[in-house]
PDB file of C-alpha atoms in Angstrom:
ATOM      1  CA  MET U   1      -0.111  -0.009   0.236  1.00  0.00           C
ATOM      2  CA  GLU U   2       1.281   3.301  -0.927  1.00  0.00           C
ATOM      3  CA  ASN U   3       2.404   5.604   2.019  1.00  0.00           C
ATOM      4  CA  LEU U   4       1.084   9.374   1.144  1.00  0.00           C
ATOM      5  CA  LEU U   5       2.437  10.436   4.398  1.00  0.00           C
ATOM      6  CA  ASP U   6       6.114   9.440   3.851  1.00  0.00           C
ATOM      7  CA  ARG U   7       5.718  11.111   0.285  1.00  0.00           C
ATOM      8  CA  TYR U   8       4.906  14.775   1.853  1.00  0.00           C
ATOM      9  CA  GLY U   9       7.336  13.993   5.133  1.00  0.00           C
ATOM     10  CA  TYR U  10       4.193  14.595   7.066  1.00  0.00           C
ATOM     11  CA  VAL U  11       3.461  12.767  10.320  1.00  0.00           C
ATOM     12  CA  PRO U  12       0.664  14.385  12.577  1.00  0.00           C
ATOM     13  CA  ASP U  13       1.731  15.127  16.097  1.00  0.00           C
ATOM     14  CA  ILE U  14      -1.498  15.165  17.939  1.00  0.00           C
ATOM     15  CA  GLU U  15      -0.056  16.384  21.090  1.00  0.00           C
ATOM     16  CA  LYS U  16       1.614  19.511  19.284  1.00  0.00           C
ATOM     17  CA  ILE U  17      -1.422  19.993  17.548  1.00  0.00           C
ATOM     18  CA  GLY U  18      -3.354  20.227  20.629  1.00  0.00           C
ATOM     19  CA  ARG U  19      -1.110  22.423  22.507  1.00  0.00           C
ATOM     20  CA  ASN U  20      -1.278  24.738  19.171  1.00  0.00           C
ATOM     21  CA  LEU U  21      -4.795  24.687  19.369  1.00  0.00           C
ATOM     22  CA  ASP U  22      -5.231  25.566  23.008  1.00  0.00           C
ATOM     23  CA  VAL U  23      -3.022  28.591  22.402  1.00  0.00           C
ATOM     24  CA  LEU U  24      -5.082  29.677  19.372  1.00  0.00           C
ATOM     25  CA  ALA U  25      -8.431  29.369  21.644  1.00  0.00           C
ATOM     26  CA  SER U  26      -6.921  31.337  24.196  1.00  0.00           C
ATOM     27  CA  ASN U  27      -6.209  34.451  21.774  1.00  0.00           C
ATOM     28  CA  LEU U  28      -9.296  34.484  19.907  1.00  0.00           C
ATOM     29  CA  ASP U  29     -10.867  37.549  21.673  1.00  0.00           C
ATOM     30  CA  SER U  30      -7.557  39.453  20.430  1.00  0.00           C
ATOM     31  CA  VAL U  31      -8.391  38.435  16.605  1.00  0.00           C
ATOM     32  CA  VAL U  32     -11.925  39.363  16.517  1.00  0.00           C
ATOM     33  CA  THR U  33     -12.380  42.688  14.774  1.00  0.00           C
ATOM     34  CA  PRO U  34     -15.086  43.783  12.427  1.00  0.00           C
ATOM     35  CA  GLN U  35     -12.658  43.462   9.220  1.00  0.00           C
ATOM     36  CA  VAL U  36     -12.181  39.832  10.115  1.00  0.00           C
ATOM     37  CA  LEU U  37     -15.719  39.166  10.687  1.00  0.00           C
ATOM     38  CA  LYS U  38     -16.296  40.869   7.241  1.00  0.00           C
ATOM     39  CA  THR U  39     -13.928  38.579   5.662  1.00  0.00           C
ATOM     40  CA  CYS U  40     -14.985  35.528   7.287  1.00  0.00           C
ATOM     41  CA  PHE U  41     -18.472  36.633   5.667  1.00  0.00           C
ATOM     42  CA  SER U  42     -17.161  36.922   2.213  1.00  0.00           C
ATOM     43  CA  LEU U  43     -15.681  33.173   2.645  1.00  0.00           C
ATOM     44  CA  MET U  44     -18.876  31.771   3.212  1.00  0.00           C
ATOM     45  CA  ASP U  45     -20.581  29.127   0.888  1.00  0.00           C
ATOM     46  CA  LEU U  46     -24.026  30.127   2.025  1.00  0.00           C
ATOM     47  CA  THR U  47     -25.748  26.688   1.866  1.00  0.00           C
ATOM     48  CA  THR U  48     -29.177  24.924   1.834  1.00  0.00           C
ATOM     49  CA  LEU U  49     -29.339  21.425   1.488  1.00  0.00           C
ATOM     50  CA  ARG U  50     -32.826  20.457   2.995  1.00  0.00           C
ATOM     51  CA  SER U  51     -34.704  17.490   1.616  1.00  0.00           C
ATOM     52  CA  ASN U  52     -37.713  19.799   1.159  1.00  0.00           C
ATOM     53  CA  ASP U  53     -35.817  22.516  -0.634  1.00  0.00           C
ATOM     54  CA  THR U  54     -37.949  23.434  -3.795  1.00  0.00           C
ATOM     55  CA  ILE U  55     -37.386  25.856  -6.746  1.00  0.00           C
ATOM     56  CA  PRO U  56     -39.433  28.514  -5.290  1.00  0.00           C
ATOM     57  CA  TYR U  57     -37.772  28.350  -1.876  1.00  0.00           C
ATOM     58  CA  VAL U  58     -34.064  28.409  -3.305  1.00  0.00           C
ATOM     59  CA  ALA U  59     -35.001  31.030  -5.406  1.00  0.00           C
ATOM     60  CA  LYS U  60     -35.994  33.125  -2.194  1.00  0.00           C
ATOM     61  CA  PHE U  61     -33.102  32.003  -0.557  1.00  0.00           C
ATOM     62  CA  THR U  62     -30.698  33.542  -3.465  1.00  0.00           C
ATOM     63  CA  ASP U  63     -32.955  36.863  -3.462  1.00  0.00           C
ATOM     64  CA  LYS U  64     -32.163  37.374   0.189  1.00  0.00           C
ATOM     65  CA  VAL U  65     -28.496  38.070  -0.883  1.00  0.00           C
ATOM     66  CA  THR U  66     -29.821  40.411  -3.136  1.00  0.00           C
ATOM     67  CA  ALA U  67     -31.755  42.115  -0.201  1.00  0.00           C
ATOM     68  CA  TYR U  68     -28.377  41.755   2.172  1.00  0.00           C
ATOM     69  CA  ARG U  69     -26.613  43.929  -0.429  1.00  0.00           C
ATOM     70  CA  SER U  70     -29.227  46.688  -0.486  1.00  0.00           C
ATOM     71  CA  ALA U  71     -29.337  46.933   3.430  1.00  0.00           C
ATOM     72  CA  TYR U  72     -25.410  46.733   3.681  1.00  0.00           C
ATOM     73  CA  PRO U  73     -23.892  48.123   0.589  1.00  0.00           C
ATOM     74  CA  ASP U  74     -20.178  48.187   2.220  1.00  0.00           C
ATOM     75  CA  TYR U  75     -20.298  44.472   3.021  1.00  0.00           C
ATOM     76  CA  PRO U  76     -19.092  41.809   1.079  1.00  0.00           C
ATOM     77  CA  LEU U  77     -20.986  39.263  -0.918  1.00  0.00           C
ATOM     78  CA  PRO U  78     -20.589  35.690   0.331  1.00  0.00           C
ATOM     79  CA  ALA U  79     -18.504  33.558  -1.916  1.00  0.00           C
ATOM     80  CA  SER U  80     -21.392  31.469  -3.116  1.00  0.00           C
ATOM     81  CA  ILE U  81     -24.689  29.993  -2.581  1.00  0.00           C
ATOM     82  CA  CYS U  82     -24.412  26.162  -2.145  1.00  0.00           C
ATOM     83  CA  VAL U  83     -27.422  24.081  -3.274  1.00  0.00           C
ATOM     84  CA  TYR U  84     -28.278  20.259  -4.520  1.00  0.00           C
ATOM     85  CA  PRO U  85     -27.176  19.979  -8.234  1.00  0.00           C
ATOM     86  CA  ASN U  86     -30.733  20.501  -9.631  1.00  0.00           C
ATOM     87  CA  PHE U  87     -31.131  23.784  -8.203  1.00  0.00           C
ATOM     88  CA  ALA U  88     -28.022  25.361  -9.828  1.00  0.00           C
ATOM     89  CA  ALA U  89     -30.092  27.035 -12.778  1.00  0.00           C
ATOM     90  CA  THR U  90     -32.153  28.464 -10.149  1.00  0.00           C
ATOM     91  CA  VAL U  91     -29.477  30.011  -8.260  1.00  0.00           C
ATOM     92  CA  LYS U  92     -27.452  31.070 -11.466  1.00  0.00           C
ATOM     93  CA  GLU U  93     -30.999  32.885 -12.603  1.00  0.00           C
ATOM     94  CA  HIS U  94     -31.619  34.657  -9.613  1.00  0.00           C
ATOM     95  CA  ARG U  95     -28.158  35.784  -8.087  1.00  0.00           C
ATOM     96  CA  CYS U  96     -27.434  39.462  -7.860  1.00  0.00           C
ATOM     97  CA  SER U  97     -23.894  39.062  -9.421  1.00  0.00           C
ATOM     98  CA  PRO U  98     -21.752  36.535 -11.330  1.00  0.00           C
ATOM     99  CA  GLU U  99     -19.442  37.364  -8.166  1.00  0.00           C
ATOM    100  CA  LEU U 100     -21.911  35.355  -6.272  1.00  0.00           C
ATOM    101  CA  HIS U 101     -20.669  31.770  -7.608  1.00  0.00           C
ATOM    102  CA  VAL U 102     -23.156  28.744  -8.029  1.00  0.00           C
ATOM    103  CA  THR U 103     -21.863  25.797  -5.771  1.00  0.00           C
ATOM    104  CA  VAL U 104     -23.429  22.453  -5.956  1.00  0.00           C
ATOM    105  CA  VAL U 105     -22.910  19.257  -3.768  1.00  0.00           C
ATOM    106  CA  SER U 106     -22.605  16.693  -6.517  1.00  0.00           C
ATOM    107  CA  GLY U 107     -21.280  13.062  -7.304  1.00  0.00           C
ATOM    108  CA  CYS U 108     -24.173  11.547  -5.249  1.00  0.00           C
ATOM    109  CA  PHE U 109     -23.689  13.600  -2.007  1.00  0.00           C
ATOM    110  CA  PRO U 110     -23.505  12.670   0.857  1.00  0.00           C
ATOM    111  CA  ALA U 111     -22.863   9.197   1.038  1.00  0.00           C
ATOM    112  CA  SER U 112     -21.009   8.881  -2.402  1.00  0.00           C
ATOM    113  CA  GLN U 113     -22.735   5.501  -2.770  1.00  0.00           C
ATOM    114  CA  SER U 114     -23.467   4.796  -6.349  1.00  0.00           C
ATOM    115  CA  PHE U 115     -21.961   3.855  -9.675  1.00  0.00           C
ATOM    116  CA  LEU U 116     -19.070   6.277 -11.025  1.00  0.00           C
ATOM    117  CA  GLU U 117     -20.877   6.660 -14.008  1.00  0.00           C
ATOM    118  CA  VAL U 118     -24.177   8.237 -12.068  1.00  0.00           C
ATOM    119  CA  LYS U 119     -21.838  10.598 -10.255  1.00  0.00           C
ATOM    120  CA  MET U 120     -19.880  11.925 -13.525  1.00  0.00           C
ATOM    121  CA  LYS U 121     -23.403  12.420 -15.105  1.00  0.00           C
ATOM    122  CA  GLU U 122     -24.610  14.479 -12.046  1.00  0.00           C
ATOM    123  CA  CYS U 123     -21.447  16.485 -12.093  1.00  0.00           C
ATOM    124  CA  GLU U 124     -21.827  16.970 -16.004  1.00  0.00           C
ATOM    125  CA  LEU U 125     -25.500  18.347 -15.740  1.00  0.00           C
ATOM    126  CA  ALA U 126     -24.578  20.485 -12.740  1.00  0.00           C
ATOM    127  CA  VAL U 127     -21.996  22.286 -14.773  1.00  0.00           C
ATOM    128  CA  ARG U 128     -24.211  22.697 -17.711  1.00  0.00           C
ATOM    129  CA  ASP U 129     -26.917  24.242 -15.804  1.00  0.00           C
ATOM    130  CA  GLY U 130     -24.252  26.922 -14.179  1.00  0.00           C
ATOM    131  CA  ALA U 131     -22.289  25.334 -11.442  1.00  0.00           C
ATOM    132  CA  ASP U 132     -19.228  27.230 -10.787  1.00  0.00           C
ATOM    133  CA  GLU U 133     -18.007  24.984  -8.141  1.00  0.00           C
ATOM    134  CA  VAL U 134     -18.560  21.320  -7.603  1.00  0.00           C
ATOM    135  CA  ASP U 135     -18.247  19.777  -4.090  1.00  0.00           C
ATOM    136  CA  ILE U 136     -17.998  15.801  -4.306  1.00  0.00           C
ATOM    137  CA  VAL U 137     -17.474  13.591  -1.649  1.00  0.00           C
ATOM    138  CA  LEU U 138     -14.373  10.866  -1.414  1.00  0.00           C
ATOM    139  CA  ALA U 139     -15.562   7.517  -2.094  1.00  0.00           C
ATOM    140  CA  LEU U 140     -15.324   6.160   1.327  1.00  0.00           C
ATOM    141  CA  ASN U 141     -16.421   2.690   0.522  1.00  0.00           C
ATOM    142  CA  ALA U 142     -13.025   2.319  -1.210  1.00  0.00           C
ATOM    143  CA  PHE U 143     -11.056   4.282   0.745  1.00  0.00           C
ATOM    144  CA  LEU U 144     -11.753   2.737   4.021  1.00  0.00           C
ATOM    145  CA  ALA U 145     -11.403  -0.835   2.562  1.00  0.00           C
ATOM    146  CA  GLY U 146      -8.060   0.234   1.725  1.00  0.00           C
ATOM    147  CA  ASP U 147      -8.619   0.285  -1.941  1.00  0.00           C
ATOM    148  CA  LEU U 148      -6.982   3.914  -2.540  1.00  0.00           C
ATOM    149  CA  GLU U 149      -6.744   3.350  -6.280  1.00  0.00           C
ATOM    150  CA  SER U 150     -10.319   3.138  -6.820  1.00  0.00           C
ATOM    151  CA  ALA U 151     -10.830   6.387  -4.675  1.00  0.00           C
ATOM    152  CA  ARG U 152      -8.208   8.088  -6.867  1.00  0.00           C
ATOM    153  CA  ARG U 153      -9.828   6.850  -9.957  1.00  0.00           C
ATOM    154  CA  GLU U 154     -13.282   8.409  -8.720  1.00  0.00           C
ATOM    155  CA  VAL U 155     -11.770  11.690  -8.013  1.00  0.00           C
ATOM    156  CA  ARG U 156      -9.857  11.922 -11.238  1.00  0.00           C
ATOM    157  CA  ALA U 157     -12.825  10.854 -13.321  1.00  0.00           C
ATOM    158  CA  MET U 158     -15.135  13.709 -11.803  1.00  0.00           C
ATOM    159  CA  ARG U 159     -12.257  15.980 -12.266  1.00  0.00           C
ATOM    160  CA  GLU U 160     -11.888  15.083 -15.716  1.00  0.00           C
ATOM    161  CA  CYS U 161     -15.767  14.986 -16.450  1.00  0.00           C
ATOM    162  CA  ILE U 162     -16.214  18.610 -14.831  1.00  0.00           C
ATOM    163  CA  ASP U 163     -13.170  20.060 -17.010  1.00  0.00           C
ATOM    164  CA  ARG U 164     -14.320  18.580 -19.945  1.00  0.00           C
ATOM    165  CA  THR U 165     -17.623  19.990 -19.736  1.00  0.00           C
ATOM    166  CA  ALA U 166     -16.668  23.573 -18.457  1.00  0.00           C
ATOM    167  CA  ALA U 167     -13.942  23.625 -21.594  1.00  0.00           C
ATOM    168  CA  GLU U 168     -16.693  23.106 -23.798  1.00  0.00           C
ATOM    169  CA  LEU U 169     -18.622  25.955 -22.210  1.00  0.00           C
ATOM    170  CA  GLY U 170     -15.752  28.187 -22.220  1.00  0.00           C
ATOM    171  CA  ARG U 171     -15.202  28.241 -18.476  1.00  0.00           C
ATOM    172  CA  LYS U 172     -13.647  26.894 -15.530  1.00  0.00           C
ATOM    173  CA  VAL U 173     -15.118  25.005 -12.665  1.00  0.00           C
ATOM    174  CA  VAL U 174     -13.686  24.806  -8.976  1.00  0.00           C
ATOM    175  CA  LEU U 175     -13.700  21.335  -7.448  1.00  0.00           C
ATOM    176  CA  LYS U 176     -13.701  20.604  -3.555  1.00  0.00           C
ATOM    177  CA  VAL U 177     -13.447  17.111  -2.235  1.00  0.00           C
ATOM    178  CA  ILE U 178     -15.340  16.187   0.901  1.00  0.00           C
ATOM    179  CA  ILE U 179     -13.088  13.879   2.774  1.00  0.00           C
ATOM    180  CA  GLU U 180     -15.921  13.325   5.700  1.00  0.00           C
ATOM    181  CA  THR U 181     -13.218  13.737   8.470  1.00  0.00           C
ATOM    182  CA  GLY U 182     -15.782  12.727  11.246  1.00  0.00           C
ATOM    183  CA  LEU U 183     -15.924   9.199   9.546  1.00  0.00           C
ATOM    184  CA  LEU U 184     -12.141   8.870   9.027  1.00  0.00           C
ATOM    185  CA  VAL U 185     -11.292   9.307  12.626  1.00  0.00           C
ATOM    186  CA  THR U 186      -7.652   9.330  12.939  1.00  0.00           C
ATOM    187  CA  PRO U 187      -5.168  11.991  11.918  1.00  0.00           C
ATOM    188  CA  GLU U 188      -3.310   9.628  10.020  1.00  0.00           C
ATOM    189  CA  LYS U 189      -6.516   8.937   7.916  1.00  0.00           C
ATOM    190  CA  ILE U 190      -7.544  12.446   7.424  1.00  0.00           C
ATOM    191  CA  ALA U 191      -3.934  13.229   6.284  1.00  0.00           C
ATOM    192  CA  GLU U 192      -4.080  10.414   3.706  1.00  0.00           C
ATOM    193  CA  ALA U 193      -7.432  11.190   2.367  1.00  0.00           C
ATOM    194  CA  SER U 194      -6.163  15.037   1.958  1.00  0.00           C
ATOM    195  CA  PHE U 195      -2.935  14.026  -0.114  1.00  0.00           C
ATOM    196  CA  LEU U 196      -4.961  11.568  -1.730  1.00  0.00           C
ATOM    197  CA  ALA U 197      -7.647  14.419  -3.005  1.00  0.00           C
ATOM    198  CA  MET U 198      -4.869  16.991  -3.660  1.00  0.00           C
ATOM    199  CA  GLU U 199      -2.824  14.654  -5.916  1.00  0.00           C
ATOM    200  CA  GLU U 200      -6.025  14.116  -8.077  1.00  0.00           C
ATOM    201  CA  GLY U 201      -6.916  17.453  -8.630  1.00  0.00           C
ATOM    202  CA  ALA U 202      -8.938  19.026  -5.861  1.00  0.00           C
ATOM    203  CA  ASP U 203      -8.800  22.710  -5.879  1.00  0.00           C
ATOM    204  CA  PHE U 204     -10.109  22.294  -2.324  1.00  0.00           C
ATOM    205  CA  ILE U 205     -10.243  19.832   0.411  1.00  0.00           C
ATOM    206  CA  LYS U 206     -13.351  19.987   2.683  1.00  0.00           C
ATOM    207  CA  THR U 207     -13.879  18.624   6.043  1.00  0.00           C
ATOM    208  CA  SER U 208     -17.581  17.265   6.001  1.00  0.00           C
ATOM    209  CA  THR U 209     -20.729  17.093   4.284  1.00  0.00           C
ATOM    210  CA  GLY U 210     -22.539  18.323   7.538  1.00  0.00           C
ATOM    211  CA  LYS U 211     -25.129  14.997   7.452  1.00  0.00           C
ATOM    212  CA  VAL U 212     -22.897  12.613   9.640  1.00  0.00           C
ATOM    213  CA  GLU U 213     -22.551  12.803  13.587  1.00  0.00           C
ATOM    214  CA  VAL U 214     -19.071  14.302  13.849  1.00  0.00           C
ATOM    215  CA  ASN U 215     -18.220  17.229  11.101  1.00  0.00           C
ATOM    216  CA  ALA U 216     -15.811  19.817  11.153  1.00  0.00           C
ATOM    217  CA  THR U 217     -13.376  19.919  14.279  1.00  0.00           C
ATOM    218  CA  PRO U 218     -10.456  22.210  15.041  1.00  0.00           C
ATOM    219  CA  THR U 219      -8.234  19.057  15.260  1.00  0.00           C
ATOM    220  CA  ALA U 220      -9.414  17.992  11.703  1.00  0.00           C
ATOM    221  CA  ALA U 221      -8.995  21.581  10.026  1.00  0.00           C
ATOM    222  CA  TYR U 222      -5.444  21.748  11.588  1.00  0.00           C
ATOM    223  CA  VAL U 223      -4.571  18.421  10.382  1.00  0.00           C
ATOM    224  CA  MET U 224      -5.673  19.169   6.696  1.00  0.00           C
ATOM    225  CA  CYS U 225      -3.930  22.705   6.690  1.00  0.00           C
ATOM    226  CA  GLU U 226      -0.652  21.223   7.640  1.00  0.00           C
ATOM    227  CA  CYS U 227      -1.281  18.827   4.692  1.00  0.00           C
ATOM    228  CA  ILE U 228      -1.917  21.460   2.229  1.00  0.00           C
ATOM    229  CA  ARG U 229       1.026  23.307   3.546  1.00  0.00           C
ATOM    230  CA  ALA U 230       3.375  19.966   2.885  1.00  0.00           C
ATOM    231  CA  PHE U 231       1.848  19.790  -0.248  1.00  0.00           C
ATOM    232  CA  TYR U 232       2.430  22.838  -1.423  1.00  0.00           C
ATOM    233  CA  ALA U 233       6.003  22.746  -0.412  1.00  0.00           C
ATOM    234  CA  LYS U 234       6.130  19.734  -2.473  1.00  0.00           C
ATOM    235  CA  THR U 235       4.723  20.439  -5.763  1.00  0.00           C
ATOM    236  CA  GLY U 236       4.329  24.644  -5.740  1.00  0.00           C
ATOM    237  CA  ARG U 237       0.318  23.878  -6.149  1.00  0.00           C
ATOM    238  CA  ARG U 238      -1.819  25.902  -3.768  1.00  0.00           C
ATOM    239  CA  VAL U 239      -4.875  24.094  -2.880  1.00  0.00           C
ATOM    240  CA  GLY U 240      -7.812  25.598  -0.656  1.00  0.00           C
ATOM    241  CA  PHE U 241      -9.221  24.625   2.692  1.00  0.00           C
ATOM    242  CA  LYS U 242     -13.074  24.318   3.284  1.00  0.00           C
ATOM    243  CA  ALA U 243     -14.410  24.017   6.663  1.00  0.00           C
ATOM    244  CA  ALA U 244     -18.202  22.658   6.924  1.00  0.00           C
ATOM    245  CA  GLY U 245     -20.600  21.387   9.434  1.00  0.00           C
ATOM    246  CA  GLY U 246     -21.573  22.732  12.576  1.00  0.00           C
ATOM    247  CA  ILE U 247     -19.804  26.056  12.190  1.00  0.00           C
ATOM    248  CA  SER U 248     -22.621  28.704  13.311  1.00  0.00           C
ATOM    249  CA  SER U 249     -21.032  31.308  15.481  1.00  0.00           C
ATOM    250  CA  ALA U 250     -18.752  34.080  15.024  1.00  0.00           C
ATOM    251  CA  MET U 251     -16.047  32.598  17.139  1.00  0.00           C
ATOM    252  CA  ASP U 252     -16.333  29.159  15.377  1.00  0.00           C
ATOM    253  CA  ALA U 253     -15.547  31.272  12.032  1.00  0.00           C
ATOM    254  CA  VAL U 254     -12.620  33.073  13.869  1.00  0.00           C
ATOM    255  CA  CYS U 255     -11.181  29.883  15.159  1.00  0.00           C
ATOM    256  CA  TYR U 256     -11.007  28.350  11.708  1.00  0.00           C
ATOM    257  CA  TYR U 257      -9.731  31.952  10.142  1.00  0.00           C
ATOM    258  CA  SER U 258      -7.004  31.761  12.885  1.00  0.00           C
ATOM    259  CA  ILE U 259      -6.211  28.006  12.263  1.00  0.00           C
ATOM    260  CA  VAL U 260      -5.635  28.969   8.229  1.00  0.00           C
ATOM    261  CA  LYS U 261      -3.712  32.140   9.085  1.00  0.00           C
ATOM    262  CA  ASN U 262      -1.334  30.496  11.585  1.00  0.00           C
ATOM    263  CA  ILE U 263      -0.787  27.435   9.387  1.00  0.00           C
ATOM    264  CA  LEU U 264      -0.575  28.658   5.730  1.00  0.00           C
ATOM    265  CA  GLY U 265      -0.590  32.262   6.080  1.00  0.00           C
ATOM    266  CA  GLU U 266      -2.398  35.339   4.660  1.00  0.00           C
ATOM    267  CA  ALA U 267      -2.038  34.072   0.967  1.00  0.00           C
ATOM    268  CA  TRP U 268      -4.794  31.688   1.737  1.00  0.00           C
ATOM    269  CA  LEU U 269      -7.219  34.381   3.674  1.00  0.00           C
ATOM    270  CA  ASP U 270      -9.608  34.935   0.865  1.00  0.00           C
ATOM    271  CA  ARG U 271     -12.479  33.119  -1.246  1.00  0.00           C
ATOM    272  CA  ASN U 272      -9.954  31.570  -3.768  1.00  0.00           C
ATOM    273  CA  TYR U 273      -8.197  29.233  -1.075  1.00  0.00           C
ATOM    274  CA  PHE U 274     -10.599  29.391   2.012  1.00  0.00           C
ATOM    275  CA  ARG U 275     -14.280  28.637   2.632  1.00  0.00           C
ATOM    276  CA  PHE U 276     -16.908  27.985   5.087  1.00  0.00           C
ATOM    277  CA  GLY U 277     -20.021  25.667   4.206  1.00  0.00           C
ATOM    278  CA  VAL U 278     -22.742  27.226   6.508  1.00  0.00           C
ATOM    279  CA  SER U 279     -26.211  27.480   7.104  1.00  0.00           C
ATOM    280  CA  ARG U 280     -26.599  29.716  10.354  1.00  0.00           C
ATOM    281  CA  LEU U 281     -23.276  31.704  10.317  1.00  0.00           C
ATOM    282  CA  ALA U 282     -24.361  34.707   8.003  1.00  0.00           C
ATOM    283  CA  ASN U 283     -26.830  36.298  10.655  1.00  0.00           C
ATOM    284  CA  ASN U 284     -24.235  35.486  13.658  1.00  0.00           C
ATOM    285  CA  LEU U 285     -21.758  37.024  11.794  1.00  0.00           C
ATOM    286  CA  LEU U 286     -23.841  40.340  10.888  1.00  0.00           C
ATOM    287  CA  SER U 287     -25.206  40.334  14.743  1.00  0.00           C
ATOM    288  CA  ALA U 288     -21.556  40.398  15.731  1.00  0.00           C
ATOM    289  CA  ILE U 289     -20.272  43.302  13.542  1.00  0.00           C
ATOM    290  CA  GLU U 290     -23.423  45.223  14.240  1.00  0.00           C
ATOM    291  CA  GLN U 291     -23.597  44.645  17.925  1.00  0.00           C
ATOM    292  CA  LYS U 292     -27.266  43.627  17.669  1.00  0.00           C
ATOM    293  CA  THR U 293     -29.520  40.914  16.480  1.00  0.00           C
ATOM    294  CA  VAL U 294     -29.574  40.874  12.641  1.00  0.00           C
ATOM    295  CA  SER U 295     -31.939  38.470  10.862  1.00  0.00           C
ATOM    296  CA  VAL U 296     -31.399  38.649   7.035  1.00  0.00           C
ATOM    297  CA  PHE U 297     -30.965  35.041   6.007  1.00  0.00           C
TER     298      PHE U 297
END
């Protein structure tokens, strides 16, 4: 079996990570400023992934960003609106600006338990309907069984499918690979999955679907960011990080902001390399900035 950790000279030091996270946590109050909170807002993939989502609901959800822009003209837009792939066209039609990207979860999200051909077709259709960014899930059925080549093949195939379709349309589409850290459990598995996804063309690696018992955690984020740093040092390719699942408070956002800043540096602190997948965070960030309860979304 290939040893991805050896290839990048990386071994997670869980005790050191714990100590560093304690230091970061103790300093969060000094990090919080209106500008940092606005930056966090600009990094959001504002998400609705409900079983009862409808075209009218998603249209209204997207329209709320237009209303927000009118009420807060000096504030940034979120990075994107994230929906199921069948709603890509709805978001594209109703968004207030092309700067607000259309993100979809695809590849038979959230379990990735289907035929590769089905996953690829879903990705293709989403891109044709206007998706700027596609979030897929690593095939854990293969990865957890030790079949890394099959897990690789699936990411590679969806990457190629997305690129081929986007090229036909004269566009480029971002690929984020969700490694579902809560099901990988160990730092070593999280690191292995991170390197695998990056090697197969992920533009971002993402913590979680938000659909399992354990989603984003600071420890998982720390390991993933260390992997991104090691990958960049070896290859020169800068990969983004997306934290998703259970991130709802302003201090949650600042915690992950601090992890990214401390491990990867200022160059990663923009929408090209750092995202939050969130459904509840937007109002809480606005409330923290305005110092009063705000309910726009």
